[in-house]
Each structure stands twice: as C-alpha cells, then as structure tokens.
Amino acid sequence: MIKARKLLISFLVTVLCISALFAGTVIYSKSQASSEMEVDADVYDTAENTLKSFLGLEESNTAGGSGNSGNVSGYTENGVRMTQRVTVMDESGVLPISGTVTKSQDAYYPGTYELKFSNRAILTTKANIYVKMDVEPGEQVYILTGDKDKGYKQVAVVSAEPGCVTFETALIQDYTLSKTDIISAQAAVASVMKE
C-alpha cells in the first residue's frame, strides 16, 4: 500500500510539473505574439494608400477631407498623390525609389528628421522628393547632407506645404530635414567655445 501511494504521488507531481511547464509556455508565446502584433497607425495608412493607388481608387471624402488637402488625404498642394511617406517623382511620374523618414530624438535640434534611401543613385534628370512630416504651411525647412559628427552641408531651404516638404535633386542619398537652422546653431556654439 505504501509503495502504491508513493508511486501515485510521484505520478501526480510529474503531471503537475508538466502541466505547469505547458501553461508557462502557452502564456509566454501568447505574450510574445501580442507584442509583435502592435503596428503603428502610419503603417496602416501607408498600406491603405499604396493599395488604393495600385487599384486606381480615389480617396473617399466621407471623413470630412476635401480630397486635395495636405497630409489628410495623401495629396500635396500641387496635386501630387503620395502613396507613402517618401515619394520621388520626375516628369515621367513616380520613380520606384523607396525611402524612410524617422524623427531625430536630438534635443538640441528640434523638428529634425532623417531621410534615408535604400539605394543611392544619380538620376539623369532632376526629380522632386516629397516627404510627409510634421510641418506647418510656409514653415522654413533646411535640407542638409552629412551628420552631426562629420558636419552638415546645406543643400536647400524650402517652404513647407501642409504636412509635406518638397525639394528638387538629381542625387538620391541620405538627407537631414530640419526646422532648425543646424549649421548656424553649430557655428554659434563653435564661436562660443573659442572664446
């Protein structure tokens, strides 16, 4: 009888351990799956706009948009249809060049964005680059190349459209777009350091 009781207790402890291990594995996998499923709203907007552009569908005006107003509907003031956050366009139409825009977390230069392209290229003709970013109409935006460590070189200063910045170039490379005049700010800091 004692031997049977020890065998039963061993069996129950083994079943309990296996059940606890299985439950822990299930809970862990569910928590990992839910954290991986969180997607930014910009991803959904980009996917929806891309799908609509491929299907040739127009934006619906039911959400109160006019169909031609800034970043709400995906159009710039010039009527250019932006299917993603970065659109490169020449006289023949939209070029198959992809880029990403990320907001810089540098506290010294607020309103700064990094524009990175997957491939660098030299175009045969100039193209317009349209970038969706948080800007007000008419706001000055500085287009720069380089980085904080090596220094910046100013390419252009443009006036923003509502929610969009446009500049012209024949060189596809990484750019820094900033509402702050970074070159002047760095020069001011350098002159203070010399004194």
mmCIF file of C-alpha atoms in Angstrom:
data_model
loop_
_atom_site.group_PDB
_atom_site.id
_atom_site.type_symbol
_atom_site.label_atom_id
_atom_site.label_comp_id
_atom_site.label_asym_id
_atom_site.label_seq_id
_atom_site.Cartn_x
_atom_site.Cartn_y
_atom_site.Cartn_z
ATOM 1 C CA MET A 1 0.000 0.000 0.000
ATOM 2 C CA ILE A 2 2.804 2.437 0.873
ATOM 3 C CA LYS A 3 4.585 1.642 -2.377
ATOM 4 C CA ALA A 4 1.400 2.311 -4.378
ATOM 5 C CA ARG A 5 0.889 5.621 -2.531
ATOM 6 C CA LYS A 6 4.492 6.745 -3.297
ATOM 7 C CA LEU A 7 4.018 5.784 -6.944
ATOM 8 C CA LEU A 8 0.736 7.741 -7.126
ATOM 9 C CA ILE A 9 2.302 10.834 -5.513
ATOM 10 C CA SER A 10 5.275 10.642 -7.917
ATOM 11 C CA PHE A 11 2.878 10.385 -10.855
ATOM 12 C CA LEU A 12 0.793 13.371 -9.671
ATOM 13 C CA VAL A 13 3.902 15.526 -9.069
ATOM 14 C CA THR A 14 5.171 14.676 -12.566
ATOM 15 C CA VAL A 15 1.791 15.554 -14.133
ATOM 16 C CA LEU A 16 1.687 18.811 -12.151
ATOM 17 C CA CYS A 17 5.212 19.797 -13.301
ATOM 18 C CA ILE A 18 4.438 19.014 -16.940
ATOM 19 C CA SER A 19 1.156 20.979 -16.729
ATOM 20 C CA ALA A 20 2.931 23.979 -15.181
ATOM 21 C CA LEU A 21 5.620 23.873 -17.898
ATOM 22 C CA PHE A 22 2.977 23.649 -20.639
ATOM 23 C CA ALA A 23 0.935 26.533 -19.144
ATOM 24 C CA GLY A 24 4.063 28.672 -18.842
ATOM 25 C CA THR A 25 4.980 28.008 -22.483
ATOM 26 C CA VAL A 26 1.472 28.924 -23.683
ATOM 27 C CA ILE A 27 1.392 32.153 -21.661
ATOM 28 C CA TYR A 28 4.861 33.161 -22.842
ATOM 29 C CA SER A 29 4.041 32.515 -26.521
ATOM 30 C CA LYS A 30 0.781 34.492 -26.285
ATOM 31 C CA SER A 31 2.560 37.463 -24.700
ATOM 32 C CA GLN A 32 5.208 37.397 -27.450
ATOM 33 C CA ALA A 33 2.577 37.185 -30.189
ATOM 34 C CA SER A 34 0.609 40.141 -28.826
ATOM 35 C CA SER A 35 3.712 42.352 -28.542
ATOM 36 C CA GLU A 36 4.722 41.562 -32.114
ATOM 37 C CA MET A 37 1.263 42.405 -33.427
ATOM 38 C CA GLU A 38 1.316 46.047 -32.346
ATOM 39 C CA VAL A 39 1.631 48.140 -35.510
ATOM 40 C CA ASP A 40 1.914 51.883 -35.862
ATOM 41 C CA ALA A 41 -1.003 53.748 -37.462
ATOM 42 C CA ASP A 42 1.353 55.092 -40.154
ATOM 43 C CA VAL A 43 1.935 51.536 -41.364
ATOM 44 C CA TYR A 44 -1.802 51.020 -41.871
ATOM 45 C CA ASP A 45 -2.143 54.392 -43.651
ATOM 46 C CA THR A 46 0.795 53.607 -45.929
ATOM 47 C CA ALA A 47 -0.549 50.153 -46.769
ATOM 48 C CA GLU A 48 -4.031 51.514 -47.454
ATOM 49 C CA ASN A 49 -2.757 54.365 -49.636
ATOM 50 C CA THR A 50 -0.455 52.034 -51.583
ATOM 51 C CA LEU A 51 -3.260 49.548 -52.198
ATOM 52 C CA LYS A 52 -5.634 52.305 -53.322
ATOM 53 C CA SER A 53 -3.029 53.741 -55.696
ATOM 54 C CA PHE A 54 -2.407 50.303 -57.255
ATOM 55 C CA LEU A 55 -6.144 49.750 -57.680
ATOM 56 C CA GLY A 56 -6.698 53.272 -59.033
ATOM 57 C CA LEU A 57 -9.227 54.141 -56.333
ATOM 58 C CA GLU A 58 -9.830 57.714 -55.238
ATOM 59 C CA GLU A 59 -9.782 58.810 -51.616
ATOM 60 C CA SER A 60 -13.254 58.918 -50.088
ATOM 61 C CA ASN A 61 -14.437 62.293 -48.883
ATOM 62 C CA THR A 62 -16.694 60.860 -46.180
ATOM 63 C CA ALA A 63 -14.207 61.591 -43.395
ATOM 64 C CA GLY A 64 -14.523 65.321 -43.969
ATOM 65 C CA GLY A 65 -11.473 65.606 -46.230
ATOM 66 C CA SER A 66 -11.638 67.605 -49.434
ATOM 67 C CA GLY A 67 -9.666 65.030 -51.439
ATOM 68 C CA ASN A 68 -6.874 67.529 -52.101
ATOM 69 C CA SER A 69 -5.688 68.831 -48.751
ATOM 70 C CA GLY A 70 -2.244 68.156 -47.325
ATOM 71 C CA ASN A 71 -1.417 65.014 -45.437
ATOM 72 C CA VAL A 72 -5.007 64.138 -44.531
ATOM 73 C CA SER A 73 -5.806 62.631 -47.913
ATOM 74 C CA GLY A 74 -2.319 61.918 -49.225
ATOM 75 C CA TYR A 75 -2.150 64.794 -51.714
ATOM 76 C CA THR A 76 0.180 67.781 -51.670
ATOM 77 C CA GLU A 77 -0.912 71.305 -52.576
ATOM 78 C CA ASN A 78 0.461 70.675 -56.082
ATOM 79 C CA GLY A 79 -1.925 67.733 -56.510
ATOM 80 C CA VAL A 80 0.818 65.078 -56.278
ATOM 81 C CA ARG A 81 -0.551 61.804 -54.892
ATOM 82 C CA MET A 82 1.724 60.488 -52.138
ATOM 83 C CA THR A 83 1.368 56.761 -51.586
ATOM 84 C CA GLN A 84 3.885 56.617 -48.761
ATOM 85 C CA ARG A 85 5.892 58.957 -46.542
ATOM 86 C CA VAL A 86 8.574 59.475 -49.224
ATOM 87 C CA THR A 87 7.731 59.837 -52.923
ATOM 88 C CA VAL A 88 10.298 60.527 -55.658
ATOM 89 C CA MET A 89 8.838 61.909 -58.857
ATOM 90 C CA ASP A 90 10.235 63.240 -62.146
ATOM 91 C CA GLU A 91 8.492 64.415 -65.319
ATOM 92 C CA SER A 92 7.674 60.822 -66.302
ATOM 93 C CA GLY A 93 5.927 60.031 -62.994
ATOM 94 C CA VAL A 94 6.663 58.316 -59.698
ATOM 95 C CA LEU A 95 10.060 56.608 -59.571
ATOM 96 C CA PRO A 96 10.449 53.185 -57.916
ATOM 97 C CA ILE A 97 12.743 54.512 -55.187
ATOM 98 C CA SER A 98 11.891 53.795 -51.581
ATOM 99 C CA GLY A 99 12.938 55.801 -48.581
ATOM 100 C CA THR A 100 12.169 56.073 -44.890
ATOM 101 C CA VAL A 101 11.671 59.094 -42.664
ATOM 102 C CA THR A 102 12.433 58.941 -38.961
ATOM 103 C CA LYS A 103 12.210 61.742 -36.443
ATOM 104 C CA SER A 104 15.505 62.507 -34.741
ATOM 105 C CA GLN A 105 15.437 62.497 -30.944
ATOM 106 C CA ASP A 106 18.152 65.178 -30.680
ATOM 107 C CA ALA A 107 17.067 67.763 -28.098
ATOM 108 C CA TYR A 108 19.459 70.397 -29.489
ATOM 109 C CA TYR A 109 17.833 70.430 -32.944
ATOM 110 C CA PRO A 110 14.050 70.036 -32.562
ATOM 111 C CA GLY A 111 11.958 69.258 -35.613
ATOM 112 C CA THR A 112 14.738 67.270 -37.296
ATOM 113 C CA TYR A 113 14.047 64.228 -39.487
ATOM 114 C CA GLU A 114 16.403 61.719 -41.094
ATOM 115 C CA LEU A 115 15.545 60.747 -44.688
ATOM 116 C CA LYS A 116 17.257 57.516 -45.733
ATOM 117 C CA PHE A 117 17.031 55.773 -49.091
ATOM 118 C CA SER A 118 17.582 52.045 -49.556
ATOM 119 C CA ASN A 119 19.886 52.680 -52.541
ATOM 120 C CA ARG A 120 21.951 55.681 -53.542
ATOM 121 C CA ALA A 121 21.649 56.832 -57.148
ATOM 122 C CA ILE A 122 22.487 59.623 -59.550
ATOM 123 C CA LEU A 123 19.484 60.470 -61.725
ATOM 124 C CA THR A 124 19.798 61.615 -65.346
ATOM 125 C CA THR A 125 17.263 64.381 -64.700
ATOM 126 C CA LYS A 126 16.245 66.235 -61.575
ATOM 127 C CA ALA A 127 13.403 64.781 -59.546
ATOM 128 C CA ASN A 128 11.189 66.158 -56.811
ATOM 129 C CA ILE A 129 11.268 64.422 -53.454
ATOM 130 C CA TYR A 130 8.059 64.701 -51.423
ATOM 131 C CA VAL A 131 8.388 63.926 -47.703
ATOM 132 C CA LYS A 132 5.461 63.699 -45.279
ATOM 133 C CA MET A 133 6.452 65.229 -41.944
ATOM 134 C CA ASP A 134 5.014 67.395 -39.182
ATOM 135 C CA VAL A 135 5.274 70.917 -40.661
ATOM 136 C CA GLU A 136 3.018 73.923 -40.961
ATOM 137 C CA PRO A 137 2.386 75.657 -44.317
ATOM 138 C CA GLY A 138 5.121 78.150 -45.194
ATOM 139 C CA GLU A 139 7.470 76.940 -42.449
ATOM 140 C CA GLN A 140 11.186 77.058 -43.369
ATOM 141 C CA VAL A 141 12.791 73.601 -43.656
ATOM 142 C CA TYR A 142 16.550 73.152 -44.109
ATOM 143 C CA ILE A 143 17.691 70.285 -46.356
ATOM 144 C CA LEU A 144 21.145 69.051 -45.331
ATOM 145 C CA THR A 145 23.615 66.268 -46.066
ATOM 146 C CA GLY A 146 26.199 64.873 -43.675
ATOM 147 C CA ASP A 147 25.829 64.127 -39.995
ATOM 148 C CA LYS A 148 26.455 65.560 -36.539
ATOM 149 C CA ASP A 149 29.937 64.060 -36.240
ATOM 150 C CA LYS A 150 31.368 64.998 -39.657
ATOM 151 C CA GLY A 151 29.385 68.209 -40.090
ATOM 152 C CA TYR A 152 26.493 69.246 -42.282
ATOM 153 C CA LYS A 153 26.344 70.799 -45.737
ATOM 154 C CA GLN A 154 23.209 72.738 -46.663
ATOM 155 C CA VAL A 155 21.546 71.648 -49.898
ATOM 156 C CA ALA A 156 18.466 73.902 -49.895
ATOM 157 C CA VAL A 157 15.995 75.849 -47.791
ATOM 158 C CA VAL A 158 12.366 75.286 -48.774
ATOM 159 C CA SER A 159 8.947 76.445 -47.628
ATOM 160 C CA ALA A 160 6.743 73.620 -46.445
ATOM 161 C CA GLU A 161 3.280 72.706 -47.643
ATOM 162 C CA PRO A 162 0.783 71.480 -45.036
ATOM 163 C CA GLY A 163 2.314 68.257 -43.721
ATOM 164 C CA CYS A 164 4.741 67.918 -46.643
ATOM 165 C CA VAL A 165 8.202 69.120 -47.689
ATOM 166 C CA THR A 166 9.290 69.129 -51.336
ATOM 167 C CA PHE A 167 12.774 69.629 -52.731
ATOM 168 C CA GLU A 168 14.461 69.002 -56.068
ATOM 169 C CA THR A 169 17.610 66.927 -56.583
ATOM 170 C CA ALA A 170 19.356 64.611 -59.029
ATOM 171 C CA LEU A 171 21.254 62.811 -56.269
ATOM 172 C CA ILE A 172 19.463 60.143 -54.227
ATOM 173 C CA GLN A 173 21.313 59.963 -50.913
ATOM 174 C CA ASP A 174 20.573 60.302 -47.211
ATOM 175 C CA TYR A 175 19.344 63.747 -46.143
ATOM 176 C CA THR A 176 18.594 65.546 -42.916
ATOM 177 C CA LEU A 177 15.468 67.739 -42.949
ATOM 178 C CA SER A 178 15.192 70.196 -40.093
ATOM 179 C CA LYS A 179 13.034 73.092 -38.989
ATOM 180 C CA THR A 180 16.117 74.271 -37.054
ATOM 181 C CA ASP A 181 18.991 76.036 -38.834
ATOM 182 C CA ILE A 182 21.541 73.449 -37.691
ATOM 183 C CA ILE A 183 24.545 74.978 -39.492
ATOM 184 C CA SER A 184 24.005 78.406 -37.871
ATOM 185 C CA ALA A 185 23.419 76.761 -34.488
ATOM 186 C CA GLN A 186 26.663 74.795 -34.771
ATOM 187 C CA ALA A 187 28.556 77.912 -35.857
ATOM 188 C CA ALA A 188 27.192 79.811 -32.841
ATOM 189 C CA VAL A 189 28.252 77.048 -30.475
ATOM 190 C CA ALA A 190 31.712 76.899 -32.086
ATOM 191 C CA SER A 191 32.200 80.665 -31.702
ATOM 192 C CA VAL A 192 31.199 80.462 -28.020
ATOM 193 C CA MET A 193 33.658 77.588 -27.467
ATOM 194 C CA LYS A 194 36.527 79.626 -28.999
ATOM 195 C CA GLU A 195 36.057 82.463 -26.530
#
